[in-house]
mmCIF file of C-alpha atoms in Angstrom:
data_model
loop_
_atom_site.group_PDB
_atom_site.id
_atom_site.type_symbol
_atom_site.label_atom_id
_atom_site.label_comp_id
_atom_site.label_asym_id
_atom_site.label_seq_id
_atom_site.Cartn_x
_atom_site.Cartn_y
_atom_site.Cartn_z
ATOM 1 C CA MET A 22 -0.186 0.589 -0.188
ATOM 2 C CA ASP A 23 1.153 3.600 -0.940
ATOM 3 C CA LYS A 24 2.513 5.536 2.172
ATOM 4 C CA SER A 25 0.749 8.555 1.985
ATOM 5 C CA ILE A 26 -2.406 6.280 1.290
ATOM 6 C CA SER A 27 -1.487 4.704 4.723
ATOM 7 C CA ARG A 28 -0.752 8.150 6.535
ATOM 8 C CA GLY A 29 -4.180 9.469 5.355
ATOM 9 C CA LEU A 30 -5.854 6.995 6.656
ATOM 10 C CA ILE A 31 -4.620 6.998 10.350
ATOM 11 C CA LEU A 32 -5.081 10.326 10.118
ATOM 12 C CA LEU A 33 -8.854 9.474 9.403
ATOM 13 C CA GLY A 34 -8.976 7.203 11.917
ATOM 14 C CA LEU A 35 -7.566 9.778 14.376
ATOM 15 C CA LEU A 36 -9.341 12.527 13.915
ATOM 16 C CA LEU A 37 -12.820 10.620 13.536
ATOM 17 C CA ALA A 38 -12.193 8.809 17.153
ATOM 18 C CA ILE A 39 -10.861 12.828 19.081
ATOM 19 C CA GLY A 40 -14.992 14.418 17.017
ATOM 20 C CA MET A 41 -16.663 10.734 18.479
ATOM 21 C CA SER A 42 -14.538 11.877 21.847
ATOM 22 C CA MET A 43 -15.857 15.369 22.313
ATOM 23 C CA ALA A 44 -19.236 14.104 20.293
ATOM 24 C CA ALA A 45 -19.242 12.313 24.167
ATOM 25 C CA PHE A 46 -18.017 14.276 26.122
ATOM 26 C CA ILE A 47 -20.675 16.759 25.079
ATOM 27 C CA PHE A 48 -23.664 14.969 25.101
ATOM 28 C CA GLY A 49 -22.389 14.160 28.896
ATOM 29 C CA VAL A 50 -22.575 17.720 29.630
ATOM 30 C CA GLN A 51 -26.216 17.718 28.643
ATOM 31 C CA ALA A 52 -27.517 14.864 30.307
ATOM 32 C CA LYS A 53 -25.543 15.796 32.965
ATOM 33 C CA ASN A 54 -27.737 18.825 33.012
ATOM 34 C CA ILE A 55 -30.829 18.364 32.043
ATOM 35 C CA GLY A 56 -30.954 15.800 35.054
ATOM 36 C CA SER A 57 -30.279 18.409 37.615
ATOM 37 C CA ALA A 58 -32.218 20.608 36.510
ATOM 38 C CA LYS A 59 -34.593 21.345 39.109
ATOM 39 C CA GLN A 60 -38.810 21.103 38.805
ATOM 40 C CA SER A 61 -41.843 23.205 39.140
ATOM 41 C CA ILE A 62 -45.167 23.627 39.306
ATOM 42 C CA THR A 63 -46.868 26.894 38.178
ATOM 43 C CA VAL A 64 -50.448 27.513 39.951
ATOM 44 C CA LYS A 65 -53.124 30.765 40.298
ATOM 45 C CA GLY A 66 -54.246 31.409 43.853
ATOM 46 C CA LEU A 67 -57.523 33.839 44.072
ATOM 47 C CA ALA A 68 -59.606 35.691 47.283
ATOM 48 C CA GLU A 69 -62.492 37.746 47.686
ATOM 49 C CA GLN A 70 -64.171 40.171 49.990
ATOM 50 C CA PRO A 71 -67.361 41.371 50.017
ATOM 51 C CA ILE A 72 -66.787 45.366 49.898
ATOM 52 C CA LYS A 73 -69.410 48.452 50.183
ATOM 53 C CA ALA A 74 -69.106 51.640 47.571
ATOM 54 C CA THR A 75 -67.909 54.563 50.056
ATOM 55 C CA ARG A 76 -68.889 57.363 47.983
ATOM 56 C CA ALA A 77 -70.727 57.565 43.953
ATOM 57 C CA GLU A 78 -70.701 60.469 41.214
ATOM 58 C CA TRP A 79 -73.452 61.784 39.117
ATOM 59 C CA ARG A 80 -73.487 63.861 35.599
ATOM 60 C CA ILE A 81 -76.911 65.497 34.357
ATOM 61 C CA GLY A 82 -76.192 67.476 31.626
ATOM 62 C CA ILE A 83 -78.749 70.230 30.360
ATOM 63 C CA LYS A 84 -79.558 70.358 26.942
ATOM 64 C CA LEU A 85 -81.311 73.090 25.015
ATOM 65 C CA ARG A 86 -81.947 75.167 22.183
ATOM 66 C CA ALA A 87 -83.087 78.523 20.502
ATOM 67 C CA ASP A 88 -82.862 80.606 17.745
ATOM 68 C CA THR A 89 -80.358 82.974 18.970
ATOM 69 C CA LEU A 90 -76.956 82.801 20.300
ATOM 70 C CA LYS A 91 -78.264 84.850 22.666
ATOM 71 C CA SER A 92 -81.171 83.288 23.346
ATOM 72 C CA ALA A 93 -79.100 79.736 23.993
ATOM 73 C CA LEU A 94 -76.897 81.205 27.023
ATOM 74 C CA ASP A 95 -79.555 83.043 28.924
ATOM 75 C CA GLN A 96 -81.697 80.048 28.256
ATOM 76 C CA LEU A 97 -78.825 77.675 29.722
ATOM 77 C CA ARG A 98 -77.829 79.500 32.811
ATOM 78 C CA GLN A 99 -81.310 79.787 33.691
ATOM 79 C CA GLU A 100 -81.332 75.642 33.371
ATOM 80 C CA ARG A 101 -78.479 75.412 35.563
ATOM 81 C CA ALA A 102 -79.710 77.730 38.436
ATOM 82 C CA ALA A 103 -82.873 75.975 37.905
ATOM 83 C CA LEU A 104 -81.125 72.995 38.661
ATOM 84 C CA VAL A 105 -78.312 74.257 41.102
ATOM 85 C CA GLY A 106 -81.262 75.507 42.705
ATOM 86 C CA PHE A 107 -82.870 71.760 42.173
ATOM 87 C CA LEU A 108 -79.427 70.174 43.776
ATOM 88 C CA ASN A 109 -78.938 72.467 47.008
ATOM 89 C CA GLU A 110 -82.962 71.359 47.977
ATOM 90 C CA ASN A 111 -82.339 67.959 48.132
ATOM 91 C CA GLY A 112 -78.707 68.752 50.428
ATOM 92 C CA PHE A 113 -76.100 69.120 47.990
ATOM 93 C CA ASP A 114 -73.770 72.663 48.534
ATOM 94 C CA GLN A 115 -71.638 74.666 45.860
ATOM 95 C CA GLU A 116 -68.728 72.009 46.898
ATOM 96 C CA ALA A 117 -70.391 69.075 46.079
ATOM 97 C CA LEU A 118 -70.946 70.329 42.682
ATOM 98 C CA SER A 119 -68.663 70.879 39.327
ATOM 99 C CA PHE A 120 -69.261 72.455 35.805
ATOM 100 C CA SER A 121 -67.941 71.991 32.579
ATOM 101 C CA PRO A 122 -67.764 75.044 30.093
ATOM 102 C CA GLU A 123 -71.086 76.373 29.140
ATOM 103 C CA SER A 124 -71.229 75.311 25.218
ATOM 104 C CA ILE A 125 -73.331 76.924 22.252
ATOM 105 C CA GLU A 126 -73.203 75.596 19.033
ATOM 106 C CA ALA A 127 -74.999 76.406 15.712
ATOM 107 C CA ASN A 128 -77.467 73.831 15.245
ATOM 108 C CA ILE A 129 -77.108 72.071 11.862
ATOM 109 C CA GLU A 130 -79.537 69.803 10.256
ATOM 110 C CA TYR A 131 -79.948 67.950 6.482
ATOM 111 C CA GLU A 132 -82.152 69.276 5.030
ATOM 112 C CA GLU A 133 -84.382 66.822 1.229
ATOM 113 C CA GLN A 134 -84.267 69.173 -2.193
ATOM 114 C CA GLY A 135 -86.803 68.129 -5.044
ATOM 115 C CA ASN A 136 -83.149 67.109 -7.296
ATOM 116 C CA GLY A 137 -82.142 64.354 -4.332
ATOM 117 C CA ARG A 138 -79.063 66.944 -3.193
ATOM 118 C CA THR A 139 -79.572 67.104 0.791
ATOM 119 C CA VAL A 140 -77.526 70.558 1.259
ATOM 120 C CA ARG A 141 -77.301 71.766 5.335
ATOM 121 C CA VAL A 142 -78.517 74.302 6.992
ATOM 122 C CA GLN A 143 -78.468 76.212 10.168
ATOM 123 C CA ARG A 144 -81.740 75.833 12.546
ATOM 124 C CA GLY A 145 -80.742 78.251 15.721
ATOM 125 C CA PHE A 146 -78.273 77.122 18.529
ATOM 126 C CA ASN A 147 -77.796 74.047 20.864
ATOM 127 C CA GLY A 148 -76.569 74.962 24.700
ATOM 128 C CA THR A 149 -74.558 72.104 26.619
ATOM 129 C CA GLN A 150 -73.742 71.960 29.913
ATOM 130 C CA GLN A 151 -73.085 69.716 32.312
ATOM 131 C CA VAL A 152 -73.051 69.064 35.997
ATOM 132 C CA ARG A 153 -70.909 67.156 38.315
ATOM 133 C CA VAL A 154 -72.089 65.931 42.032
ATOM 134 C CA LYS A 155 -69.873 63.987 44.096
ATOM 135 C CA THR A 156 -70.642 62.766 47.487
ATOM 136 C CA GLU A 157 -69.716 60.069 49.888
ATOM 137 C CA ASP A 158 -73.635 60.602 51.236
ATOM 138 C CA LEU A 159 -74.982 57.383 49.320
ATOM 139 C CA ALA A 160 -78.400 57.265 50.087
ATOM 140 C CA LYS A 161 -78.851 61.600 50.090
ATOM 141 C CA ILE A 162 -77.845 61.032 46.140
ATOM 142 C CA GLN A 163 -80.395 57.925 45.598
ATOM 143 C CA LYS A 164 -82.840 60.146 47.266
ATOM 144 C CA ALA A 165 -82.118 63.199 44.822
ATOM 145 C CA ARG A 166 -81.785 60.587 42.004
ATOM 146 C CA ALA A 167 -85.541 59.144 42.047
ATOM 147 C CA GLN A 168 -86.700 63.149 42.461
ATOM 148 C CA LEU A 169 -85.232 64.746 39.370
ATOM 149 C CA VAL A 170 -88.281 62.710 37.213
ATOM 150 C CA GLU A 171 -90.351 65.435 38.761
ATOM 151 C CA PHE A 172 -88.225 68.240 38.006
ATOM 152 C CA LYS A 173 -87.932 67.293 35.401
ATOM 153 C CA ALA A 174 -91.546 66.899 34.604
ATOM 154 C CA LYS A 175 -91.886 70.883 35.368
ATOM 155 C CA GLY A 176 -90.507 71.577 32.038
ATOM 156 C CA GLN A 177 -86.404 71.356 32.977
ATOM 157 C CA ARG A 178 -84.146 70.463 30.155
ATOM 158 C CA VAL A 179 -81.696 68.230 31.513
ATOM 159 C CA GLU A 180 -80.858 64.956 31.507
ATOM 160 C CA SER A 181 -79.061 62.213 33.731
ATOM 161 C CA ASP A 182 -76.531 59.432 33.871
ATOM 162 C CA ASP A 183 -76.373 56.327 36.450
ATOM 163 C CA LEU A 184 -74.966 57.068 39.789
ATOM 164 C CA GLN A 185 -71.758 55.612 40.072
ATOM 165 C CA PHE A 186 -70.612 54.020 43.062
ATOM 166 C CA LEU A 187 -66.971 53.850 43.666
ATOM 167 C CA VAL A 188 -64.378 52.293 45.994
ATOM 168 C CA GLY A 189 -62.029 54.732 47.682
ATOM 169 C CA ASN A 190 -59.216 52.445 49.422
ATOM 170 C CA LEU A 191 -58.622 50.288 46.811
ATOM 171 C CA ASP A 192 -55.385 50.187 47.662
ATOM 172 C CA GLU A 193 -55.560 48.249 50.797
ATOM 173 C CA ILE A 194 -57.457 46.087 49.699
ATOM 174 C CA LYS A 195 -56.114 45.160 46.411
ATOM 175 C CA LEU A 196 -52.639 44.263 48.802
ATOM 176 C CA SER A 197 -54.617 41.990 51.207
ATOM 177 C CA LEU A 198 -56.387 39.949 49.079
ATOM 178 C CA ILE A 199 -52.911 39.406 47.143
ATOM 179 C CA GLY A 200 -51.412 37.994 50.511
ATOM 180 C CA VAL A 201 -54.408 35.346 51.170
ATOM 181 C CA ALA A 202 -54.166 34.957 47.558
ATOM 182 C CA THR A 203 -50.917 34.000 47.157
ATOM 183 C CA LYS A 204 -51.690 31.628 50.756
ATOM 184 C CA ASN A 205 -54.763 29.835 48.219
ATOM 185 C CA ALA A 206 -51.579 29.100 45.417
ATOM 186 C CA LYS A 207 -49.279 27.596 47.973
ATOM 187 C CA ALA A 208 -52.854 24.823 49.532
ATOM 188 C CA ARG A 209 -53.136 24.541 46.374
ATOM 189 C CA ALA A 210 -49.272 23.796 45.056
ATOM 190 C CA GLN A 211 -48.861 21.523 48.125
ATOM 191 C CA GLU A 212 -52.412 19.487 47.182
ATOM 192 C CA PHE A 213 -50.050 18.911 43.548
ATOM 193 C CA ALA A 214 -47.030 18.140 45.438
ATOM 194 C CA LYS A 215 -49.144 15.258 47.784
ATOM 195 C CA ASN A 216 -50.575 13.279 45.478
ATOM 196 C CA GLY A 217 -47.484 12.737 43.173
ATOM 197 C CA ASP A 218 -45.420 12.507 45.873
ATOM 198 C CA VAL A 219 -43.243 15.178 46.031
ATOM 199 C CA LYS A 220 -42.638 18.744 48.184
ATOM 200 C CA VAL A 221 -42.993 21.748 47.302
ATOM 201 C CA GLY A 222 -40.509 24.275 47.917
ATOM 202 C CA VAL A 223 -39.136 28.234 47.016
ATOM 203 C CA MET A 224 -41.098 30.247 44.888
ATOM 204 C CA ARG A 225 -39.386 31.158 42.088
ATOM 205 C CA ALA A 226 -41.965 33.431 40.366
ATOM 206 C CA ALA A 227 -44.792 35.223 41.258
ATOM 207 C CA SER A 228 -47.051 37.639 39.490
ATOM 208 C CA GLN A 229 -50.831 39.038 40.026
ATOM 209 C CA GLY A 230 -53.805 38.498 37.090
ATOM 210 C CA THR A 231 -56.886 40.644 36.962
ATOM 211 C CA PHE A 232 -58.588 42.877 40.155
ATOM 212 C CA ASP A 233 -61.891 42.774 39.373
ATOM 213 C CA ILE A 234 -64.884 44.972 41.645
ATOM 214 C CA LEU A 235 -67.961 43.009 41.137
ATOM 215 C CA SER A 236 -71.150 43.294 41.373
ATOM 216 C CA ALA A 237 -72.558 41.272 44.419
ATOM 217 C CA ASP A 238 -75.823 40.275 43.322
ATOM 218 C CA GLY A 239 -74.115 38.555 40.070
ATOM 219 C CA ASN A 240 -75.675 41.074 37.562
ATOM 220 C CA ASN A 241 -72.081 41.790 36.116
ATOM 221 C CA GLU A 242 -70.825 42.222 32.286
ATOM 222 C CA ASP A 243 -67.815 40.590 32.397
ATOM 223 C CA ASP A 244 -68.161 37.631 35.631
ATOM 224 C CA SER A 245 -64.242 35.920 34.725
ATOM 225 C CA TYR A 246 -61.030 36.688 35.362
ATOM 226 C CA GLY A 247 -61.124 40.049 33.128
ATOM 227 C CA GLY A 248 -60.547 42.900 34.941
ATOM 228 C CA SER A 249 -64.108 43.669 35.532
ATOM 229 C CA PHE A 250 -64.843 47.491 37.328
ATOM 230 C CA ASP A 251 -68.868 47.559 39.071
ATOM 231 C CA THR A 252 -69.952 50.690 39.449
ATOM 232 C CA SER A 253 -73.687 49.693 39.288
ATOM 233 C CA SER A 254 -74.180 49.068 43.140
ATOM 234 C CA ILE A 255 -73.136 49.176 46.298
ATOM 235 C CA ASP A 256 -72.772 45.681 48.113
ATOM 236 C CA LYS A 257 -69.519 44.592 45.802
ATOM 237 C CA ILE A 258 -67.222 41.695 45.770
ATOM 238 C CA ALA A 259 -63.090 42.706 45.488
ATOM 239 C CA ARG A 260 -61.219 39.483 43.309
ATOM 240 C CA VAL A 261 -57.623 38.906 42.677
ATOM 241 C CA VAL A 262 -55.930 36.470 40.790
ATOM 242 C CA VAL A 263 -52.202 35.446 41.086
ATOM 243 C CA THR A 264 -49.791 33.541 39.834
ATOM 244 C CA ILE A 265 -46.980 31.646 40.919
ATOM 245 C CA GLU A 266 -44.393 29.115 40.304
ATOM 246 C CA TYR A 267 -42.600 26.827 42.641
ATOM 247 C CA GLU A 268 -40.090 25.053 42.874
ATOM 248 C CA ILE A 269 -40.613 20.902 43.502
ATOM 249 C CA GLU A 270 -38.510 18.724 44.913
ATOM 250 C CA LYS A 271 -38.444 14.812 44.962
#
């Protein structure tokens, strides 16, 4: 056999042996890392607490139409004075009220022409303004809201939104519920671990999910873990969901 061919075969054999040795070493290191990786379990924790609204907001809008700009402004101010008088009679002083700027705009209507065309025509002016009522006396504002019907029946040009019942100490409620939800998550993880013949180790990661304020009567538009916030009721339920990852020990 040619000496150059013999040396080539020997060199090829050495290279193959070195390559196989390196592959075996790398595979061994990876296998060791895989075997040493700690397993974990991820669970959700839930906490709920009944709460009550602590304050309320009420928006009342004045809306009218007049022939001239001056007439619209004059009538708007007359309507506002009458509305303020109504609210004062129901126990709301000036500090409880806030007003949006007066607004007077041209009233535009669309008129059909005989040839199929439509033209814009101004007919008078629209006057609008909003009044916002804020209070912590929920019974008083509910009573005033019920009496607004009689006020409108006298010819007053007002429109009212629904009452909004709000909660003032949300941060305190949230922190308290996070602690309870974390304990709930740990209990769930321990239950899983008990059935799997393992132990729950240290916490690896934690994140807060949604913080919901729900109506206590169950009349909620989104009664899921979607982050809903009820403003329609006084009695509510606060709910927090957390997600926590724990190490699992054999």
